[in-house]
Amino acid sequence: MTLLTSPLADVLRSRPGTRQELNQMSVLTQVPDPKPAETLGLADLSYLTRFGVKGPQSASWLSAQSIPIPEQPNTWAALPEGGLIARLGRSEFLIEDGPDSQTVPRLAAACNSPPAQVYPVLRQDAAIALCGQATQNLLRQTCSFNFQSLNLTEHPVILTTMVGVTVTVIPQPKSHHPIYRIWCDNTFAPYLWQTLAEITTELGGTIIGTQDFIPYTGQMP
Amino acid sequence: MSQRLDPLPTEWIERDRLVPFSFEGSRYTGYAGDTVSSALWAAGQRVLVRSFKYHRPRGLLSFANHDVNTLMQADSQLSVRADVTPVTAGLNLAAVNTWGGVSRDRASLLNALSAFLPVGFYYKTFHGRFFPFWERTIRKLGGLSAIDPTAPRLRTPKQYDFCDVLVVGAGPSGLAAAIAAAEAGAEVVLVDENARAGGSGSYQLGGDLDQAKQTAELIQMAAAQPRIRQHLQTEAAGYYADGWVPLVEPERMTKLRAKAVIVASGAFEQPAVFHNNDLPGVMLASAAQRLIYRYAVKPMRRAVVLVGNSDGYRAALDLAANGVEVMAVVDLRAVQVSPEAHAIRAQGIPIFSQYGIYAAETNPAQDGVCAAVICPLSDTGEPRLDQRQTINCDGIVVSVGWAPAANLLYQTGTQMRFEERVEQFVPDRLPEGVFACGRVNGVYQFDKKLIDGRRAGLEAAAYLGFAQSVPSPVPAAESESPSHPWPVVSHPKGKNFVDFDEDLQLKDFYHAAQEGFDNIELLKRYTTVGMGPSQGKHSNMNALRILANINNKSPQVVGTTTARPFFHPVPFSHLAGRGFTPERHTPLYSRHLALSAEMVKAGLWQRPEFYRQSGFSRADCIRQEALNVRQRVGLIDVSSLGKLELRGPDAAEFLERLYTGRYQSLKSGRTRYALMLDESGVVMDDGVIARLGPEHFYFTTTTSGSSRIYREISRLALQWRFNCGIVNLTGARAAINLAGPRSQQVLSQLTSADLSAEAFPYLAVREAEVAGIPAILMRVGFVGEWGYEIHVPALSAPALWDALMQAGAADGIRPFGLQAQRLLRLEKGHVIVGLDTDGLTTPAEANLSWAVKSDKPFFLGQRSLAIVGQRSQSKTLVGFTLPASFTGQPPEECNLVIDQGEIAGRVTSIAFSPSLERYIGLAYVPPAQSADGTSLAIRNSDGAMIPATVSSTPCYDPDNRRQKESFLTEAV
């Protein structure tokens, strides 16, 4: 049953392509011509489930749940079963499942009655992914942060603004060009997406589905 | 093409590609690579524009995009800078600032009237009752282009960029600096305003092409260096903190952040001041040299060269080497130290030492120069007219000095000093990470510029840690000053221009000083020197010398004016860029559009104002929506409300300190109105606090206050060190208010929760599933009906909306928008913070004292409120009604309440109540006029006085009967 709606459903509605229901959400999985994504691709990954937690005891609670904790603030780590955990400061975390992992439901259930100084954070973000050789060009038009200065082996998490919207960005090193994962408040998502999509088109790229995105990642994060 | 030279190895034009274009209705042909100015000059067109004030004919001056002599309009494209704009096929150009064309400008009459239009005359003339007339006249006369409002929008997306070292200027020193820094390992961005790199190294040659070859080698080295990125046709137009520099390119602006900046921006060549120094044909030496070597255009046939430095002799040699007959070299100096003087004499060209040009004579066609009147100068620079002589020529080339292009350096905070050795300001103390080289650093000779550039490049690299040790050979001092200290010759007839943008003459400066404007900043504002589009590039230095001369002070003491960014004109389209304007959509945005909602901006949010019904007016739609809530059931998207969650053992105490009410005593499962004040006791925000558990609260803020309140609460949580954690859920949760006598009936179809009044009373909160979605339900009555505020995870909101619409179909459910909500709450007398309050309103004034528990130990604003409470209250918020028979134009929000001709208050809200069938509203009035039944007079927007009567609130359901289940049963 489709209970959830992607924050980007409205702006993707007219997009031709194949749709599937994933995690109770209708998801654009494939588009007819994904080839321009080699130049620049834009995908909606909002269907991936997310869980947030903050508070002085959040790190130790997550450890107790067998979640690997990134040691430094503003860094991320891959989860053993798929997905990732991002440390958004000293004591706040974002956990996102991969397409096949079930870490988030497990953590949400465990946090139904949270212990002292552990505060669950409802995450209803829009999740966007960028791939292709022109990603730097797009980022330079939309964000004042110098992504090229990053050492991606250190797994940085960037909290910045993009076209005036607060975003969390994780660059992930892949075979040819890094891919960029972007999360933002869902209420800003249509504006952010439309702006990114306009620039993507100008730069010769395209919007792609979640399946189209897989070749750029090797596997989903 | 009569002025074209034979092909030169340095030229930029492609002779096999002809480019047709038009100027002032006449057809011309240039070569690909030509600029508009070079193509017109090659074709013999001498008058390119008319001057701003006196409409005098003007030709080339700097030929470097540094003056406004060649500002044109190309169809709808404004401010085309002909000196640097490439000719393109079909380009249709017109001169600006003319009445009847550049050749027959009727406004040139102003030139004859110039004696009556001295600087500052408008301050003394255009005021008083005739000001509107003068304003219209001046607006008609002024302007440098005509805006075409139908012009298509240009796409000018901005971008960010980053580098280790930014080198501004790709002349010899800039190239040397960039190569040195890049070879040391730095990532370098090299910018230059010209279409190609090389700067003066490619055209100030003294007739010797060897220097051009050396420069070409440097250009090749820079192009081959992978760590150098070149941005040509690009101005570094300003310097901001942290190394941010806007790079203005033809199509866009790039905001570049550099870790170090090397300013190698060179110098602006300066004009000499003599009678008729603005005639077409009088040009700077560097302009003539650029015409020759870049575009193979002969600047004139016969030239008189006015010099004050060696550059002038080299220019004379360049002219002579390229077919220009040099009639004379007129040297302002008594002693010639320039080695090139020998070469000039060897060619039989006469040199007049300690001579100046007294005047340029106009040719019979009035479109150029036909002779130069020269005469010896006294030791004080006065012309000795008894020995004057006239030399026929069709061009005067001026090379008397330079002003450093130091605008960026000033903006970085560089301290400059006036160096008499080179007669210019040079950097005295550079800020950390800023370096200077070349002419802007007082270094002029070609070889020395290379040394200076390399020094700056290595120093910048070392500053960034790329080079361990820095050999810093400083170039030897210049053998002579490149600038003359007084290139000015007075003339009784004036027209010896100092500022070509504003037609400022030498005498204007003396007049300004006589009137007391004898400080450089005052002089600038009185005369407007340097305030035109050129921003003083060719006038500030001479103005400074003139003021120093008037005051008998040194240039160092006189000082310079402030050089603010942007120091070079930037198109508005570049500043606008792509135009990012963030906006927020609730998860139900598309649902609203599908229901024909008219959206309205509420802060960053897009919200439905009302839902349009075919065949009904806006007012009818709003009234229908309101009546549907009163009689059946409606739903409104309130997702834009701020939504916060607070957990922890200190959560209740924290809330008690934040808000005016009591929350430690609030039972789990209950909600309470929450009012927040600022430190001065003014109403800042309100909302509802729900207690979900002993240490767990969920609460709302106003739509406009959500971000601000979250920031403030987070700050106070840190400051007060309470053991609780706050989470902002504004975006993560959506909310729908389901209201009306049938709301219980509708909701009961979607939840298993007990909705009876006993189990779920007014102001209670419950957590339950609605349509399979986990939700927080609050029994609230903002619109005055039985209702539920349903808060769900944002991604589930569309499913909830659809379920409610489906479940309520049989009960006549309809969405209602902001306007209906405002009307409904007005009937109920509920205040909207920010609409019915302002930045000075206290709770007592807004009738919210009931929400303030002053006997609490502490809450924000409590102390101020106690002080304010000791004063007499000046206003109070009351309800009012208009007579039921009123049919005219009703008052609007902010219309004034008038008492005995004086302002007594203002309307904050007003709407027509379909339930009460009359206009109702809220207004601030003096306490003496707040009693029920008091007559008020409200002045309408059109000036009419509207009678109104104070009436108690709420005027709808004052006994709250509609929150009782008995009424609900009866209504359903």
Coordinates of N, CA and C in Angstrom, one line a residue, chain A residues 45-167:
Chain A
L45 N 16.3 9.8 -4.1 CA 16.4 8.6 -3.2 C 15.7 8.8 -1.9
S46 N 14.6 9.6 -1.9 CA 13.9 9.9 -0.7 C 13.2 8.6 -0.1
Y47 N 13.1 7.6 -1.0 CA 12.4 6.4 -0.5 C 13.2 5.6 0.5
L48 N 14.5 5.8 0.6 CA 15.3 5.1 1.6 C 14.9 5.6 3.0
T49 N 14.8 4.6 3.9 CA 14.3 5.0 5.2 C 15.4 5.6 6.1
R50 N 15.0 6.5 7.0 CA 16.0 7.2 7.8 C 15.6 7.3 9.2
F51 N 16.5 7.4 10.1 CA 16.3 7.5 11.5 C 17.3 8.5 12.0
G52 N 16.9 9.4 13.0 CA 17.8 10.3 13.6 C 17.7 10.2 15.1
V53 N 18.8 10.6 15.7 CA 18.9 10.6 17.1 C 19.9 11.6 17.6
K54 N 19.6 12.3 18.7 CA 20.6 13.3 19.2 C 20.5 13.2 20.7
G55 N 21.4 13.9 21.3 CA 21.5 13.9 22.8 C 22.8 13.4 23.3
P56 N 23.2 13.8 24.5 CA 24.5 13.4 25.0 C 24.8 11.9 25.1
Q57 N 23.8 11.1 25.2 CA 24.0 9.7 25.3 C 23.7 8.9 24.0
S58 N 23.5 9.7 22.9 CA 23.1 9.1 21.7 C 24.2 8.2 21.1
A59 N 25.4 8.6 21.2 CA 26.5 7.8 20.7 C 26.6 6.5 21.4
S60 N 26.5 6.5 22.7 CA 26.7 5.2 23.5 C 25.4 4.4 23.2
W61 N 24.3 5.0 23.1 CA 23.1 4.2 22.8 C 23.2 3.5 21.4
L62 N 23.7 4.2 20.4 CA 23.9 3.6 19.1 C 24.9 2.5 19.2
S63 N 25.9 2.7 19.9 CA 26.9 1.6 20.1 C 26.3 0.4 20.7
A64 N 25.5 0.6 21.6 CA 24.8 -0.5 22.3 C 23.9 -1.2 21.3
Q65 N 23.5 -0.5 20.2 CA 22.6 -1.1 19.2 C 23.5 -1.8 18.1
S66 N 24.8 -1.8 18.3 CA 25.8 -2.4 17.4 C 25.9 -1.6 16.1
I67 N 25.8 -0.3 16.3 CA 26.0 0.6 15.1 C 27.4 1.2 15.2
P68 N 28.2 1.1 14.2 CA 29.5 1.7 14.2 C 29.4 3.3 14.2
I69 N 30.1 3.9 15.1 CA 30.0 5.3 15.3 C 31.2 6.0 14.6
P70 N 31.0 6.9 13.7 CA 32.1 7.7 13.2 C 32.8 8.5 14.3
E71 N 34.1 8.4 14.4 CA 34.8 9.0 15.5 C 34.7 10.5 15.5
Q72 N 34.9 11.1 14.4 CA 34.9 12.6 14.3 C 33.6 13.2 14.0
P73 N 33.2 14.3 14.5 CA 32.0 15.0 14.1 C 32.1 15.3 12.6
N74 N 31.0 15.4 11.9 CA 31.0 15.7 10.5 C 31.7 14.7 9.6
T75 N 31.6 13.4 10.0 CA 32.1 12.3 9.2 C 31.0 11.3 9.1
W76 N 31.2 10.3 8.2 CA 30.2 9.3 8.0 C 30.9 7.9 8.0
A77 N 30.1 6.9 8.1 CA 30.6 5.5 8.0 C 29.6 4.7 7.3
A78 N 30.0 3.6 6.6 CA 29.1 2.7 6.0 C 28.6 1.7 7.1
L79 N 27.3 1.3 7.0 CA 26.8 0.4 7.9 C 27.0 -1.1 7.4
P80 N 27.3 -2.0 8.3 CA 27.6 -3.4 7.8 C 26.6 -4.0 6.9
E81 N 25.3 -3.7 7.2 CA 24.3 -4.4 6.4 C 23.8 -3.5 5.2
G82 N 24.5 -2.4 5.0 CA 24.1 -1.5 3.9 C 23.6 -0.2 4.6
G83 N 23.7 0.9 3.8 CA 23.3 2.2 4.3 C 24.5 2.9 5.0
L84 N 24.2 3.9 5.6 CA 25.3 4.7 6.2 C 24.8 5.4 7.5
I85 N 25.8 5.8 8.3 CA 25.5 6.6 9.5 C 26.4 7.9 9.3
A86 N 25.8 9.1 9.5 CA 26.5 10.3 9.4 C 26.4 11.0 10.8
R87 N 27.6 11.4 11.2 CA 27.6 12.2 12.5 C 27.5 13.6 12.2
L88 N 26.4 14.3 12.6 CA 26.1 15.6 12.2 C 26.6 16.7 13.2
G89 N 27.5 16.3 14.1 CA 28.0 17.2 15.1 C 28.5 16.3 16.2
R90 N 28.7 16.8 17.4 CA 29.2 15.9 18.5 C 28.2 14.9 18.9
S91 N 26.9 15.2 18.9 CA 25.9 14.3 19.5 C 24.6 14.2 18.7
E92 N 24.7 14.3 17.4 CA 23.5 14.1 16.5 C 23.9 13.2 15.4
F93 N 23.0 12.2 15.0 CA 23.3 11.2 14.0 C 22.2 11.1 13.1
L94 N 22.5 10.8 11.8 CA 21.5 10.4 10.8 C 21.9 9.0 10.3
I95 N 20.9 8.1 10.4 CA 21.2 6.8 9.9 C 20.2 6.6 8.7
E96 N 20.8 6.1 7.6 CA 19.9 5.8 6.4 C 20.2 4.4 6.0
D97 N 19.1 3.7 5.8 CA 19.2 2.3 5.3 C 19.6 2.3 3.8
G98 N 20.2 1.2 3.4 CA 20.4 0.9 2.0 C 19.1 0.3 1.4
P99 N 19.0 0.0 0.2 CA 17.8 -0.6 -0.4 C 17.3 -1.8 0.3
D100 N 18.3 -2.6 0.8 CA 17.9 -3.9 1.3 C 18.1 -4.1 2.8
S101 N 18.7 -3.1 3.5 CA 18.9 -3.3 4.9 C 17.7 -2.9 5.8
Q102 N 17.7 -3.3 7.0 CA 16.6 -3.0 7.9 C 17.0 -2.4 9.2
T103 N 18.1 -1.6 9.2 CA 18.6 -1.1 10.4 C 17.7 0.0 11.0
V104 N 17.1 0.8 10.1 CA 16.3 1.9 10.6 C 15.0 1.4 11.4
P105 N 14.3 0.4 10.9 CA 13.1 0.0 11.7 C 13.6 -0.6 13.0
R106 N 14.7 -1.3 13.0 CA 15.2 -1.8 14.3 C 15.5 -0.7 15.3
L107 N 16.2 0.3 14.8 CA 16.5 1.4 15.7 C 15.3 2.2 16.2
A108 N 14.3 2.4 15.3 CA 13.1 3.1 15.6 C 12.4 2.3 16.7
A109 N 12.3 1.0 16.6 CA 11.6 0.2 17.6 C 12.3 0.3 18.9
A110 N 13.6 0.2 18.9 CA 14.4 0.3 20.1 C 14.3 1.6 20.8
C111 N 14.0 2.6 20.0 CA 13.9 4.0 20.6 C 12.5 4.4 20.9
N112 N 11.6 3.5 20.9 CA 10.2 3.9 21.3 C 10.1 4.5 22.6
S113 N 10.8 3.9 23.6 CA 10.9 4.5 24.9 C 12.4 4.8 25.1
P114 N 12.8 6.0 24.6 CA 14.3 6.3 24.7 C 14.8 6.4 26.1
P115 N 16.0 6.0 26.3 CA 16.7 6.2 27.6 C 17.0 7.7 27.8
A116 N 17.5 8.0 29.0 CA 17.7 9.4 29.3 C 18.8 10.0 28.4
Q117 N 18.6 11.2 28.0 CA 19.5 12.0 27.2 C 19.7 11.3 25.8
V118 N 18.7 10.6 25.3 CA 18.7 10.1 24.0 C 17.4 10.6 23.4
Y119 N 17.5 11.4 22.3 CA 16.3 12.0 21.8 C 16.1 11.6 20.3
P120 N 15.1 10.8 20.0 CA 14.9 10.4 18.6 C 14.5 11.7 17.8
V121 N 14.9 11.7 16.6 CA 14.6 12.8 15.6 C 13.9 12.2 14.4
L122 N 12.7 12.6 14.2 CA 11.9 12.2 13.1 C 12.5 12.7 11.8
R123 N 13.0 11.9 10.9 CA 13.6 12.3 9.7 C 12.7 12.1 8.5
Q124 N 12.3 13.2 7.9 CA 11.4 13.1 6.7 C 12.1 13.9 5.6
D125 N 13.4 13.7 5.5 CA 14.1 14.5 4.5 C 13.8 14.1 3.1
A126 N 14.1 15.1 2.2 CA 14.2 14.7 0.8 C 15.7 14.3 0.6
A127 N 15.9 13.2 -0.2 CA 17.2 12.7 -0.4 C 17.5 12.7 -1.9
I128 N 18.6 13.4 -2.2 CA 18.9 13.6 -3.6 C 20.3 13.1 -3.9
A129 N 20.5 12.6 -5.1 CA 21.9 12.1 -5.4 C 22.3 12.7 -6.8
L130 N 23.6 13.1 -6.8 CA 24.2 13.6 -8.0 C 25.3 12.7 -8.5
C131 N 25.4 12.5 -9.8 CA 26.5 11.7 -10.4 C 26.9 12.4 -11.7
G132 N 28.0 11.9 -12.2 CA 28.5 12.4 -13.5 C 29.7 13.3 -13.4
Q133 N 30.2 13.5 -14.6 CA 31.5 14.3 -14.7 C 31.3 15.8 -14.4
A134 N 30.1 16.3 -14.5 CA 29.8 17.7 -14.4 C 29.3 18.1 -13.0
T135 N 29.4 17.2 -12.1 CA 28.9 17.5 -10.7 C 29.5 18.8 -10.1
Q136 N 30.9 18.9 -10.3 CA 31.6 20.1 -9.8 C 31.0 21.3 -10.4
N137 N 30.7 21.3 -11.7 CA 30.2 22.5 -12.3 C 28.8 22.9 -11.7
L138 N 28.0 21.9 -11.5 CA 26.7 22.2 -10.8 C 26.9 22.7 -9.4
L139 N 27.8 22.1 -8.7 CA 28.0 22.5 -7.3 C 28.6 23.9 -7.2
R140 N 29.4 24.3 -8.2 CA 30.0 25.6 -8.1 C 28.9 26.7 -8.4
Q141 N 27.9 26.3 -9.1 CA 26.8 27.2 -9.4 C 25.8 27.4 -8.3
T142 N 25.9 26.4 -7.3 CA 24.8 26.4 -6.3 C 25.3 26.5 -4.9
C143 N 26.6 26.4 -4.7 CA 27.1 26.2 -3.3 C 28.4 26.9 -3.2
S144 N 28.6 27.6 -2.1 CA 29.9 28.4 -1.9 C 30.9 27.5 -1.2
F145 N 30.6 26.3 -1.0 CA 31.6 25.4 -0.4 C 32.5 24.8 -1.5
N146 N 33.8 24.7 -1.2 CA 34.8 24.1 -2.1 C 34.9 22.6 -1.9
F147 N 34.0 21.8 -2.6 CA 34.0 20.4 -2.5 C 35.3 19.7 -3.0
Q148 N 36.0 20.4 -3.9 CA 37.2 19.8 -4.5 C 38.4 19.8 -3.4
S149 N 38.2 20.6 -2.4 CA 39.3 20.6 -1.4 C 39.2 19.5 -0.4
L150 N 38.1 18.7 -0.5 CA 37.9 17.6 0.5 C 38.8 16.4 0.2
N151 N 39.2 15.8 1.3 CA 39.8 14.4 1.2 C 38.7 13.4 1.4
L152 N 38.3 12.8 0.4 CA 37.1 11.9 0.5 C 37.4 10.6 1.3
T153 N 38.6 10.3 1.4 CA 38.9 9.1 2.2 C 38.7 9.3 3.7
E154 N 38.6 10.6 4.0 CA 38.3 10.9 5.5 C 36.8 10.9 5.7
H155 N 36.0 10.6 4.7 CA 34.5 10.5 4.8 C 33.9 11.8 5.4
P156 N 34.1 12.9 4.7 CA 33.5 14.1 5.3 C 32.0 14.2 5.1
V157 N 31.4 14.9 6.1 CA 30.0 15.3 6.0 C 29.9 16.8 6.0
I158 N 29.3 17.4 5.0 CA 29.3 18.9 4.9 C 27.9 19.4 5.2
L159 N 27.8 20.3 6.2 CA 26.6 21.0 6.5 C 26.7 22.4 5.9
T160 N 26.0 22.7 4.9 CA 26.1 24.0 4.2 C 24.8 24.4 3.7
T161 N 24.8 25.4 2.8 CA 23.6 25.8 2.2 C 23.8 25.7 0.7
M162 N 22.7 25.4 0.0 CA 22.8 25.2 -1.5 C 21.6 26.0 -2.0
V163 N 21.8 27.0 -2.9 CA 20.8 27.9 -3.4 C 19.9 28.4 -2.3
G164 N 20.5 28.7 -1.2 CA 19.7 29.2 0.0 C 19.1 28.2 0.9
V165 N 19.3 27.0 0.6 CA 18.6 25.9 1.4 C 19.7 25.2 2.2
T166 N 19.3 25.0 3.5 CA 20.3 24.2 4.4 C 20.3 22.8 3.9
V167 N 21.5 22.2 3.7 CA 21.6 20.9 3.2 C 22.7 20.1 3.9

